[in-house]
Tab-separated table of N, CA and C in Angstrom:
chain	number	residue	atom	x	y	z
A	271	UNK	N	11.342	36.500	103.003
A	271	UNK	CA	12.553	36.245	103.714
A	271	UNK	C	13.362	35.095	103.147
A	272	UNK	N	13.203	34.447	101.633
A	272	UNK	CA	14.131	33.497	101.287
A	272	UNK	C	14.492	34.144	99.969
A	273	UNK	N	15.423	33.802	99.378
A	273	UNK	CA	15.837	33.831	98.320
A	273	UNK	C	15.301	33.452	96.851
A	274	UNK	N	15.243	33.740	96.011
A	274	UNK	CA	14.457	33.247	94.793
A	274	UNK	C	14.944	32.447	94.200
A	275	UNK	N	16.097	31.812	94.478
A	275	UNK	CA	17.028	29.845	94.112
A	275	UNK	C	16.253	29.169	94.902
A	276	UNK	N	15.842	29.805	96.134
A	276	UNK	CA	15.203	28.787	97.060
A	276	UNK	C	13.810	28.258	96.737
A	277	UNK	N	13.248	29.925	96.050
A	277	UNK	CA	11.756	29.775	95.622
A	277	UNK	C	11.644	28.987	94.498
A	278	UNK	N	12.449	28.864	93.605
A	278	UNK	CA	12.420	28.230	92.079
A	278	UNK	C	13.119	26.679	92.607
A	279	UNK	N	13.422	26.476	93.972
A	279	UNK	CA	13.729	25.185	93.768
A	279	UNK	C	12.740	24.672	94.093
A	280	UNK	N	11.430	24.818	94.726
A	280	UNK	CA	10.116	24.352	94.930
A	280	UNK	C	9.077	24.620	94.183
A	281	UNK	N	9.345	25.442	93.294
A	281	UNK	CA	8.884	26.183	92.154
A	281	UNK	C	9.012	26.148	90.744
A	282	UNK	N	9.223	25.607	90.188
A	282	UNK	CA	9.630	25.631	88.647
A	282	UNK	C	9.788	27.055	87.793
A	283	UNK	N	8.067	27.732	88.222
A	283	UNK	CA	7.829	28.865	87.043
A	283	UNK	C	7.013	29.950	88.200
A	284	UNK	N	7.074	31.049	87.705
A	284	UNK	CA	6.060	31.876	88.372
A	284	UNK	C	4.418	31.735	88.074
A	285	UNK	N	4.516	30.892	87.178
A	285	UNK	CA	3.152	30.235	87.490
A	285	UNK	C	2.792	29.253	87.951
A	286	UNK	N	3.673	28.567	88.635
A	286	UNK	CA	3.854	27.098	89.293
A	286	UNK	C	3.309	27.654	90.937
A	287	UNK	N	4.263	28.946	91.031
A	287	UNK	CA	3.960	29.341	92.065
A	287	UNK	C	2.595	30.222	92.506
A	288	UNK	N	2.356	30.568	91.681
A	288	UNK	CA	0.906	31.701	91.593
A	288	UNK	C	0.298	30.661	91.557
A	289	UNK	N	-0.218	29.329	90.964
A	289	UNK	CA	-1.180	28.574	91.272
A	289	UNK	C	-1.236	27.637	92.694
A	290	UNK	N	0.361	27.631	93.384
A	290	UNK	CA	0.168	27.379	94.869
A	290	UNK	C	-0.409	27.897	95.828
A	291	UNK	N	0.018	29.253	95.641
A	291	UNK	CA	-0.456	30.306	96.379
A	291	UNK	C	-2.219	30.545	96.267
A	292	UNK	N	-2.487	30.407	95.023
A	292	UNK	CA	-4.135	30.472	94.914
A	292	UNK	C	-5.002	29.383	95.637
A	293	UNK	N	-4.055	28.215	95.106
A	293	UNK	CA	-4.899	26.987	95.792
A	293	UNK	C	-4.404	27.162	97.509
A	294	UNK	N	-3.802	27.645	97.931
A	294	UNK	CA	-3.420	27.762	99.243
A	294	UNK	C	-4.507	28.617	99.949
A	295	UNK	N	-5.069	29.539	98.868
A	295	UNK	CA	-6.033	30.721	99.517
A	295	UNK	C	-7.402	29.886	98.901
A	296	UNK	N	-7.476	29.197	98.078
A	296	UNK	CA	-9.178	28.805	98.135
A	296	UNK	C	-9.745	27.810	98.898
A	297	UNK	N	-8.251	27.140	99.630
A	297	UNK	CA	-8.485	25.714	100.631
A	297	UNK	C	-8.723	26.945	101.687
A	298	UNK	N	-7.831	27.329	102.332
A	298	UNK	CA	-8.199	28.435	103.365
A	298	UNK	C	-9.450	29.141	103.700
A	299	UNK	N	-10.248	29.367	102.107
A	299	UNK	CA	-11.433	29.904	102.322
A	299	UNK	C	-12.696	28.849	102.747
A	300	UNK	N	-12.155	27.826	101.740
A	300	UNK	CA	-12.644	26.576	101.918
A	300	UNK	C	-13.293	25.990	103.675
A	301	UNK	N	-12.464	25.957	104.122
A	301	UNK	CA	-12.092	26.044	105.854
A	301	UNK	C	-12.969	27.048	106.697
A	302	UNK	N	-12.628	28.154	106.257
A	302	UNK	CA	-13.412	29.140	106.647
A	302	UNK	C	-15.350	29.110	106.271
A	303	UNK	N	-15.444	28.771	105.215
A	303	UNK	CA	-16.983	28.519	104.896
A	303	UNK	C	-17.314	26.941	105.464
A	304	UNK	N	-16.070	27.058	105.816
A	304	UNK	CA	-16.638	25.631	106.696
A	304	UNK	C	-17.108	25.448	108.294
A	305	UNK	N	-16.418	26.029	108.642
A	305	UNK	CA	-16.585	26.861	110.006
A	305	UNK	C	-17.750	27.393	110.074
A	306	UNK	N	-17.767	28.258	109.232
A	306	UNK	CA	-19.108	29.475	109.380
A	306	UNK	C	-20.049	28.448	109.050
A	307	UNK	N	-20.727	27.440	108.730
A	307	UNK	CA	-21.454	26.739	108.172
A	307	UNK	C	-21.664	25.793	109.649
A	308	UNK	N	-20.806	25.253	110.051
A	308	UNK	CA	-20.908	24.984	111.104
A	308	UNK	C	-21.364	25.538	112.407
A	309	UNK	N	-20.993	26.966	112.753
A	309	UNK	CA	-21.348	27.682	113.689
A	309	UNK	C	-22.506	28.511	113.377
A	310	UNK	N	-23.112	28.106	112.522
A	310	UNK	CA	-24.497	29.108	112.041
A	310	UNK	C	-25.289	28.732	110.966
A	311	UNK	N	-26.672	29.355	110.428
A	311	UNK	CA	-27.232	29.729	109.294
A	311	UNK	C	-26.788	29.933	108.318
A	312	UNK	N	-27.060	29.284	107.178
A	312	UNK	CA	-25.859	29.686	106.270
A	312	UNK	C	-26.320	30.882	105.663
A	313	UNK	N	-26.464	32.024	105.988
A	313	UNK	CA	-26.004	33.091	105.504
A	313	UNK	C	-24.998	34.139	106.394
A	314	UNK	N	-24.678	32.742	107.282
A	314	UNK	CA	-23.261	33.447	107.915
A	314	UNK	C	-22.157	33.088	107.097
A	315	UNK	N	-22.626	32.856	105.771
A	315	UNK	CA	-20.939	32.790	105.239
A	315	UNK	C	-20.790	33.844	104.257
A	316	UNK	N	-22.025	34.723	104.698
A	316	UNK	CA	-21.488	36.320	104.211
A	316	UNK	C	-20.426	36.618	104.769
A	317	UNK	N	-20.502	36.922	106.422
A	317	UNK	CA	-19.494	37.535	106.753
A	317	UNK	C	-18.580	36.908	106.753
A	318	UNK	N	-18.257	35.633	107.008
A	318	UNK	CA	-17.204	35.186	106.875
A	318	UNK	C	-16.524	34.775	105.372
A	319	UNK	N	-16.719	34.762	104.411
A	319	UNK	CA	-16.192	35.286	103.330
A	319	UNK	C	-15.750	36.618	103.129
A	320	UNK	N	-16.380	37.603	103.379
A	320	UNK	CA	-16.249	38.856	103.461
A	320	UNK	C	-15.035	39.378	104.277
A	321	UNK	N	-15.087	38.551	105.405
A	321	UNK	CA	-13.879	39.168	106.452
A	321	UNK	C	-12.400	38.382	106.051
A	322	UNK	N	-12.554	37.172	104.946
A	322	UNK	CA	-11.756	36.204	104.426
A	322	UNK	C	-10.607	37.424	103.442
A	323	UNK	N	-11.805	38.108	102.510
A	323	UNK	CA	-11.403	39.099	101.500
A	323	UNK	C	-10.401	40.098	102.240
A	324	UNK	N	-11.076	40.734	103.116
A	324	UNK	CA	-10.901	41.548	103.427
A	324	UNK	C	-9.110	41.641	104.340
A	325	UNK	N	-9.296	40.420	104.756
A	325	UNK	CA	-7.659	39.681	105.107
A	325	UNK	C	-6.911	39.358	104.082
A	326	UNK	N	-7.329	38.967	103.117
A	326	UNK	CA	-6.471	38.236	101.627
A	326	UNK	C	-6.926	39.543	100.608
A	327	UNK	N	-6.807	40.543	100.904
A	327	UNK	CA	-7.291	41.685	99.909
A	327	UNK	C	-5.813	41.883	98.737
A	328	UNK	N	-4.472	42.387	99.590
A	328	UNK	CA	-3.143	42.161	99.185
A	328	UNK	C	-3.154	41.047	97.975
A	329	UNK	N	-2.820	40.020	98.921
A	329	UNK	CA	-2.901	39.006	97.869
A	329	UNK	C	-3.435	38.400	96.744
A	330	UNK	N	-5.008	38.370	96.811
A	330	UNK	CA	-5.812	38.789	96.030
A	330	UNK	C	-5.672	39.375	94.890
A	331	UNK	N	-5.215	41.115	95.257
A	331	UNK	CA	-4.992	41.877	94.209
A	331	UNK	C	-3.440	41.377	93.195
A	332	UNK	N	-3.094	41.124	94.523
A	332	UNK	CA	-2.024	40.660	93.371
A	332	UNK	C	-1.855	39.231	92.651
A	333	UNK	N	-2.667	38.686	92.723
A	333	UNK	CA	-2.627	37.025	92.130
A	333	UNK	C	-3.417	37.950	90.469
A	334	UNK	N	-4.686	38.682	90.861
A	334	UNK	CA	-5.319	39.154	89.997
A	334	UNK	C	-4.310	40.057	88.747
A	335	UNK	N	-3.831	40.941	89.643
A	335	UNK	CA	-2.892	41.995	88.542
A	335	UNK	C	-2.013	41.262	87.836
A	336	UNK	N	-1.291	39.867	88.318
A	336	UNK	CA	-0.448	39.557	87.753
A	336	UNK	C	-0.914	38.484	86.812
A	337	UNK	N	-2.143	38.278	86.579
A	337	UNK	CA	-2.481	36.836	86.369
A	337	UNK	C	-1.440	35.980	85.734
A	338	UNK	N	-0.885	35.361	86.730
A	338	UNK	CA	0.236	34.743	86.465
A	338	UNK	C	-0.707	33.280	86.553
A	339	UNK	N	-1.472	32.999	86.742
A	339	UNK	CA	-2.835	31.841	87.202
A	339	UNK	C	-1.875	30.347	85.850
A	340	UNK	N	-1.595	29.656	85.971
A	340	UNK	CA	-1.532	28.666	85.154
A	340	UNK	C	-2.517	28.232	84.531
A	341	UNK	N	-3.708	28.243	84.975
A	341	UNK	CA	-4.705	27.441	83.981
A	341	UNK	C	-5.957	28.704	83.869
A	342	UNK	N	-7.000	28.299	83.191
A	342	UNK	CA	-8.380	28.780	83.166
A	342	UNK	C	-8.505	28.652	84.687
A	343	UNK	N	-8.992	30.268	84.919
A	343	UNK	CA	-9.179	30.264	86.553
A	343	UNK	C	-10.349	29.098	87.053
A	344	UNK	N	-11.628	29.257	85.772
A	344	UNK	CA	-12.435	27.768	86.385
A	344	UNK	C	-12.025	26.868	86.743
A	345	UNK	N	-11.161	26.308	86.036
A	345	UNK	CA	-10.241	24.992	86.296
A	345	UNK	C	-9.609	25.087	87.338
A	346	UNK	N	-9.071	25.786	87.840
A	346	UNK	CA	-7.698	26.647	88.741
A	346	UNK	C	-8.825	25.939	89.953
A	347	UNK	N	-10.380	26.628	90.130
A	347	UNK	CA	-11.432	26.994	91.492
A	347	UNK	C	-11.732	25.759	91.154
A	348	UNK	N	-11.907	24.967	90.478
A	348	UNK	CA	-13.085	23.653	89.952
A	348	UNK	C	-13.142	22.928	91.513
A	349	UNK	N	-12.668	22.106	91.926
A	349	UNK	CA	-12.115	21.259	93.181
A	349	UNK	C	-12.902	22.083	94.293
A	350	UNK	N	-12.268	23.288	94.199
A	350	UNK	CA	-12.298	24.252	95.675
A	350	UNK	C	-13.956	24.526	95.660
A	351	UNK	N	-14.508	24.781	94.433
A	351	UNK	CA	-15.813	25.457	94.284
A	351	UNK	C	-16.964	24.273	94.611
A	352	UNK	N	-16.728	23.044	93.890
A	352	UNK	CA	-16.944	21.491	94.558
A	352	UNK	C	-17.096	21.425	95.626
A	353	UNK	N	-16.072	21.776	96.882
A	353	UNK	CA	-16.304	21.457	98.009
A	353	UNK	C	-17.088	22.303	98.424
A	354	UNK	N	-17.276	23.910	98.054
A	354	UNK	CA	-18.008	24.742	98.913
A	354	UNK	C	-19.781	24.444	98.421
A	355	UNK	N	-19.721	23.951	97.268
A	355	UNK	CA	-20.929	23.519	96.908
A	355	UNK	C	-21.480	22.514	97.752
A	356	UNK	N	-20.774	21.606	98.203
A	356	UNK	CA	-21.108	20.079	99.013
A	356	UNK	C	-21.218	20.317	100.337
A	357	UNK	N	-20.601	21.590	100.813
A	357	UNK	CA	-20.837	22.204	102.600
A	357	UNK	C	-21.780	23.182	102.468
A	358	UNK	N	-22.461	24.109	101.235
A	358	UNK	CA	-23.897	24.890	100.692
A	358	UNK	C	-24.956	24.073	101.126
A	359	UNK	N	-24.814	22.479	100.270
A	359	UNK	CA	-26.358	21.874	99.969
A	359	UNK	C	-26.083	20.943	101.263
A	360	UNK	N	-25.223	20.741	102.307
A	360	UNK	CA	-25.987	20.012	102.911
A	360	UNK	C	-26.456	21.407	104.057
A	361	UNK	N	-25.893	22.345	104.370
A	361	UNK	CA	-26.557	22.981	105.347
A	361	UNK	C	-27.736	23.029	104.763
A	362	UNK	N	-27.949	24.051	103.352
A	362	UNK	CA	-29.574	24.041	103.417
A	362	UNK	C	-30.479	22.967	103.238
A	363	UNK	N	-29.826	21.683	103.052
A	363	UNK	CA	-30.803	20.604	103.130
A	363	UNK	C	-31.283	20.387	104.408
A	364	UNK	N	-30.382	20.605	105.383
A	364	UNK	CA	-30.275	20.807	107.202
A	364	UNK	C	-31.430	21.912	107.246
A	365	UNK	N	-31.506	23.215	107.001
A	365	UNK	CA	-32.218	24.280	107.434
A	365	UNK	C	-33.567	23.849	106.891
A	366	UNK	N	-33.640	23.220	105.610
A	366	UNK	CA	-34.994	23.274	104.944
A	366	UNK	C	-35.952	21.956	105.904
A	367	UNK	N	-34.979	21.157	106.052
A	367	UNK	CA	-35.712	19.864	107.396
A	367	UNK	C	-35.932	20.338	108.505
A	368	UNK	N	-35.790	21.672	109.165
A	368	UNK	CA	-35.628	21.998	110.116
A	368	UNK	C	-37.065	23.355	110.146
A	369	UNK	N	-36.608	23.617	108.873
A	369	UNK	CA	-38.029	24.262	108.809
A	369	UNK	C	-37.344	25.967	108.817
A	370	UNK	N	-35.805	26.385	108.547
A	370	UNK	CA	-35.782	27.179	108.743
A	370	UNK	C	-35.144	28.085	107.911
A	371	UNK	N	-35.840	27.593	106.437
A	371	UNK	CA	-35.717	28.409	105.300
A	371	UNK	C	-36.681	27.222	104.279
A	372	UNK	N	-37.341	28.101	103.735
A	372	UNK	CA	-38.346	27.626	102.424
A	372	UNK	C	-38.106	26.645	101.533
A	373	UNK	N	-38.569	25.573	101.813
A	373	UNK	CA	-38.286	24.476	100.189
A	373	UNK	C	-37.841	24.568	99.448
A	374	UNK	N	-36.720	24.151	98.772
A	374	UNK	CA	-36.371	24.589	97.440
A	374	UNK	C	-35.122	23.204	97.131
A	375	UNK	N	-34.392	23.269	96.166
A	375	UNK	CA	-33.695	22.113	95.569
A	375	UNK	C	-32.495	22.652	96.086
A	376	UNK	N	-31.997	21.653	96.849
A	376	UNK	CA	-30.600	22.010	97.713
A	376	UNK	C	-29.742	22.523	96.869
A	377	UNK	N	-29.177	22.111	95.621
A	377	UNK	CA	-28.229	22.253	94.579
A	377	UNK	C	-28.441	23.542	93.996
A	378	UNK	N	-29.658	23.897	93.630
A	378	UNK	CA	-29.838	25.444	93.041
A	378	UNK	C	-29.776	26.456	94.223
A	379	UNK	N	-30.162	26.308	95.385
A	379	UNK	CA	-29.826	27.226	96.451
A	379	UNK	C	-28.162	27.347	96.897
A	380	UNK	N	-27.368	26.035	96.555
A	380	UNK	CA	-26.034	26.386	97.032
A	380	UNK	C	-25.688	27.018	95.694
A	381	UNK	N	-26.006	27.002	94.332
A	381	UNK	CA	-25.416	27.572	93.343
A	381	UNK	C	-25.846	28.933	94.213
A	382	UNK	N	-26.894	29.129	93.918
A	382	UNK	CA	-27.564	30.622	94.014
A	382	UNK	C	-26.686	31.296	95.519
A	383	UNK	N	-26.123	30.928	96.208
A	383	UNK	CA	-25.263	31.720	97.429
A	383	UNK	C	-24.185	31.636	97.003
A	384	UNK	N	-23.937	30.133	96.542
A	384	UNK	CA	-22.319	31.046	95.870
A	384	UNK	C	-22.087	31.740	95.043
A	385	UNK	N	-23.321	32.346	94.321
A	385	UNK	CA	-22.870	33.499	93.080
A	385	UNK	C	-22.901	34.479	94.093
A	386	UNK	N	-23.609	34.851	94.963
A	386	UNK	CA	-23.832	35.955	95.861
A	386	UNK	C	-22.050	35.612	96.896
A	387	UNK	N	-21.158	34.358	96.961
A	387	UNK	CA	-20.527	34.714	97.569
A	387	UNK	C	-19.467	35.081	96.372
A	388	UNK	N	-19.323	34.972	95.593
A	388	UNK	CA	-18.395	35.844	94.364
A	388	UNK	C	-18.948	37.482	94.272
A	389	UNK	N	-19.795	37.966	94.613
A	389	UNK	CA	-20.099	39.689	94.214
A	389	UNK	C	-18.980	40.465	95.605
A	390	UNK	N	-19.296	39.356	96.799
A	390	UNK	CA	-17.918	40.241	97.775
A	390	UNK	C	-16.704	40.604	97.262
A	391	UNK	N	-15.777	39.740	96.715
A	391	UNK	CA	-14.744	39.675	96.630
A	391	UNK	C	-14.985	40.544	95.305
A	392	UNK	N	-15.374	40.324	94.144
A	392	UNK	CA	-15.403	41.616	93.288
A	392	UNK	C	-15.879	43.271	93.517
A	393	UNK	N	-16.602	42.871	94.269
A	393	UNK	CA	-17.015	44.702	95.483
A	393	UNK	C	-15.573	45.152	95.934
A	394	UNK	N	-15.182	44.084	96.759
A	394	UNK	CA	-14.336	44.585	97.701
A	394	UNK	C	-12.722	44.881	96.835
A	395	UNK	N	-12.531	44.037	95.924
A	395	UNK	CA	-11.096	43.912	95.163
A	395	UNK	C	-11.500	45.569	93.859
A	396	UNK	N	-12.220	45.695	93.293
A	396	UNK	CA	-12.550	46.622	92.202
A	396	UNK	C	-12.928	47.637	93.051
A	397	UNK	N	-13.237	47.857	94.381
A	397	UNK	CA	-13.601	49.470	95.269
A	397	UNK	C	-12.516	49.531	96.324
A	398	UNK	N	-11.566	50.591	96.192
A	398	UNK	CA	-10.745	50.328	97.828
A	398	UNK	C	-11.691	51.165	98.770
A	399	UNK	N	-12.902	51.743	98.050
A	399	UNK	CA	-13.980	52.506	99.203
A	399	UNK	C	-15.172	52.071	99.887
A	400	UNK	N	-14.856	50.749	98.839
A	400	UNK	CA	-16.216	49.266	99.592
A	400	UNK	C	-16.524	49.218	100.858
A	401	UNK	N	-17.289	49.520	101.565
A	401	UNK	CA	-17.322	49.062	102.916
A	401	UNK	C	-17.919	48.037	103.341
A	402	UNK	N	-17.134	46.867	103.974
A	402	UNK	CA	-17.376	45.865	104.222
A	402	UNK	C	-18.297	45.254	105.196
A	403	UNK	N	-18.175	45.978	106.079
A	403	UNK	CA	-19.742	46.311	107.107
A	403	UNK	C	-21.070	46.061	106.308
A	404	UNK	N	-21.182	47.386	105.154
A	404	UNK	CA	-22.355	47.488	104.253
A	404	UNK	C	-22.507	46.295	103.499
A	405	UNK	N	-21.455	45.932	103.109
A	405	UNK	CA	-21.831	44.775	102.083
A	405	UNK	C	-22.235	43.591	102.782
A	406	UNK	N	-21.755	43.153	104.113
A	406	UNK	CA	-22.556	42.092	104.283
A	406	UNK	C	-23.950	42.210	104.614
A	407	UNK	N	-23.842	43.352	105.399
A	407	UNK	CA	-25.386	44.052	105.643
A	407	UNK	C	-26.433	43.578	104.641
A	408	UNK	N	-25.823	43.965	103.650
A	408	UNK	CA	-26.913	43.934	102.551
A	408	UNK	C	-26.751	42.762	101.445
A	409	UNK	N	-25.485	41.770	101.618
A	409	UNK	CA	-25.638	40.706	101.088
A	409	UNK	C	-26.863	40.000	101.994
A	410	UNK	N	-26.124	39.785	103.365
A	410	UNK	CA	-27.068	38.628	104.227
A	410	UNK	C	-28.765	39.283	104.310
A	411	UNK	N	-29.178	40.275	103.963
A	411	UNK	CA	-30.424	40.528	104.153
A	411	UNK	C	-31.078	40.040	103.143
A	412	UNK	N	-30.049	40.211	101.690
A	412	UNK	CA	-30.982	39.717	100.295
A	412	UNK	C	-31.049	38.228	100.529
A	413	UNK	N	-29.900	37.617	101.053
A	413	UNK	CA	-30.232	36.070	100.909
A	413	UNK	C	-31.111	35.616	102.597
A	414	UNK	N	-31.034	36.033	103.565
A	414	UNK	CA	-32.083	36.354	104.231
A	414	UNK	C	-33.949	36.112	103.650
A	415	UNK	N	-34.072	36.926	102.574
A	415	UNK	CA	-35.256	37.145	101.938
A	415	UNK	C	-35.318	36.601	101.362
A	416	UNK	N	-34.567	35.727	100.246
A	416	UNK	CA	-34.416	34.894	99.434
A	416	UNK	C	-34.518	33.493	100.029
A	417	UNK	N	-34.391	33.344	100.844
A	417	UNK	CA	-34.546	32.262	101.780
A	417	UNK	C	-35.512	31.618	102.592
A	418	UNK	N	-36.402	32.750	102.752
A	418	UNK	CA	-37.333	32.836	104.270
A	418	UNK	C	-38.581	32.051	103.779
A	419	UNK	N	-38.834	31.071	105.145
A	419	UNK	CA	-39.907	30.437	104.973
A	419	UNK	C	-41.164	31.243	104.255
A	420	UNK	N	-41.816	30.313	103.558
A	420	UNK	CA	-42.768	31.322	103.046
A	420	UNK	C	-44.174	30.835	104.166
A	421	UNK	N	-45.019	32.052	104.580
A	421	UNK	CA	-46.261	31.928	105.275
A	421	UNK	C	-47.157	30.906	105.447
């Protein structure tokens, strides 16, 4: 609903703007795995990543098709991926004191969920027949198992 003098006056380049818009959606997700981390186990940030995608699917696709991205997308996530790493290791440092997931080195368990939270968004963006139901189903069960106190 504005004009594109208006957009380029806050904007410089269409990649000035494609990297607002991205960082606008990885703080957002940011938020969201923050929440879910808060209100649960952290392998509730299956679904709530999942249902994140599944809202930002549009957009998504199109930040992707156009890669209009200004920098190396690592660089682009670096910051955003930082924080979700630092709200990962302290929940499971929380669950593992608590007794309610298996020992392990806080830092390699938040790596190891956030690679599992990158396979959603590539399921869901590369299949428009993905079903999102299934996938958390069967994300949160593998990290579920991957997790579970051992005997």
């Amino acid at each position: 609903g504005v004009s594109r003098a208006a957009v380029y006056y806050h904007f410089n380049t269409k990649r000035d703007l494609a990297a607002a818009i991205a960082d606008d959606v990885f703080e957002r997700l940011t938020a969201t795995v923050r929440q879910a981390l808060a209100d649960g186990p952290v392998e509730a940030v299956i679904s709530a990543t999942v249902e994140f995608v599944v809202e930002q699917a549009t957009l998504a696709r199109l930040l992707i098709a156009d890669m209009a991205l200004p920098m190396d997308p690592v660089q682009l996530l670096g910051r955003h991926r930082d924080a979700l790493l630092a709200l990962l290791r302290t929940r499971i440092a929380a669950d593992i004191a608590a007794g309610r997931i298996r020992p392990m080195d806080p830092e390699v368990g938040a790596q190891a969920v956030d690679g599992l939270l990158r396979v959603a968004p590539a399921v869901l963006l590369c299949s428009e027949s993905a079903d999102p139901d299934h996938l958390v189903a069967e994300l949160t069960s593998f990290l579920q198992h991957a997790l579970a106190p051992r005997p």
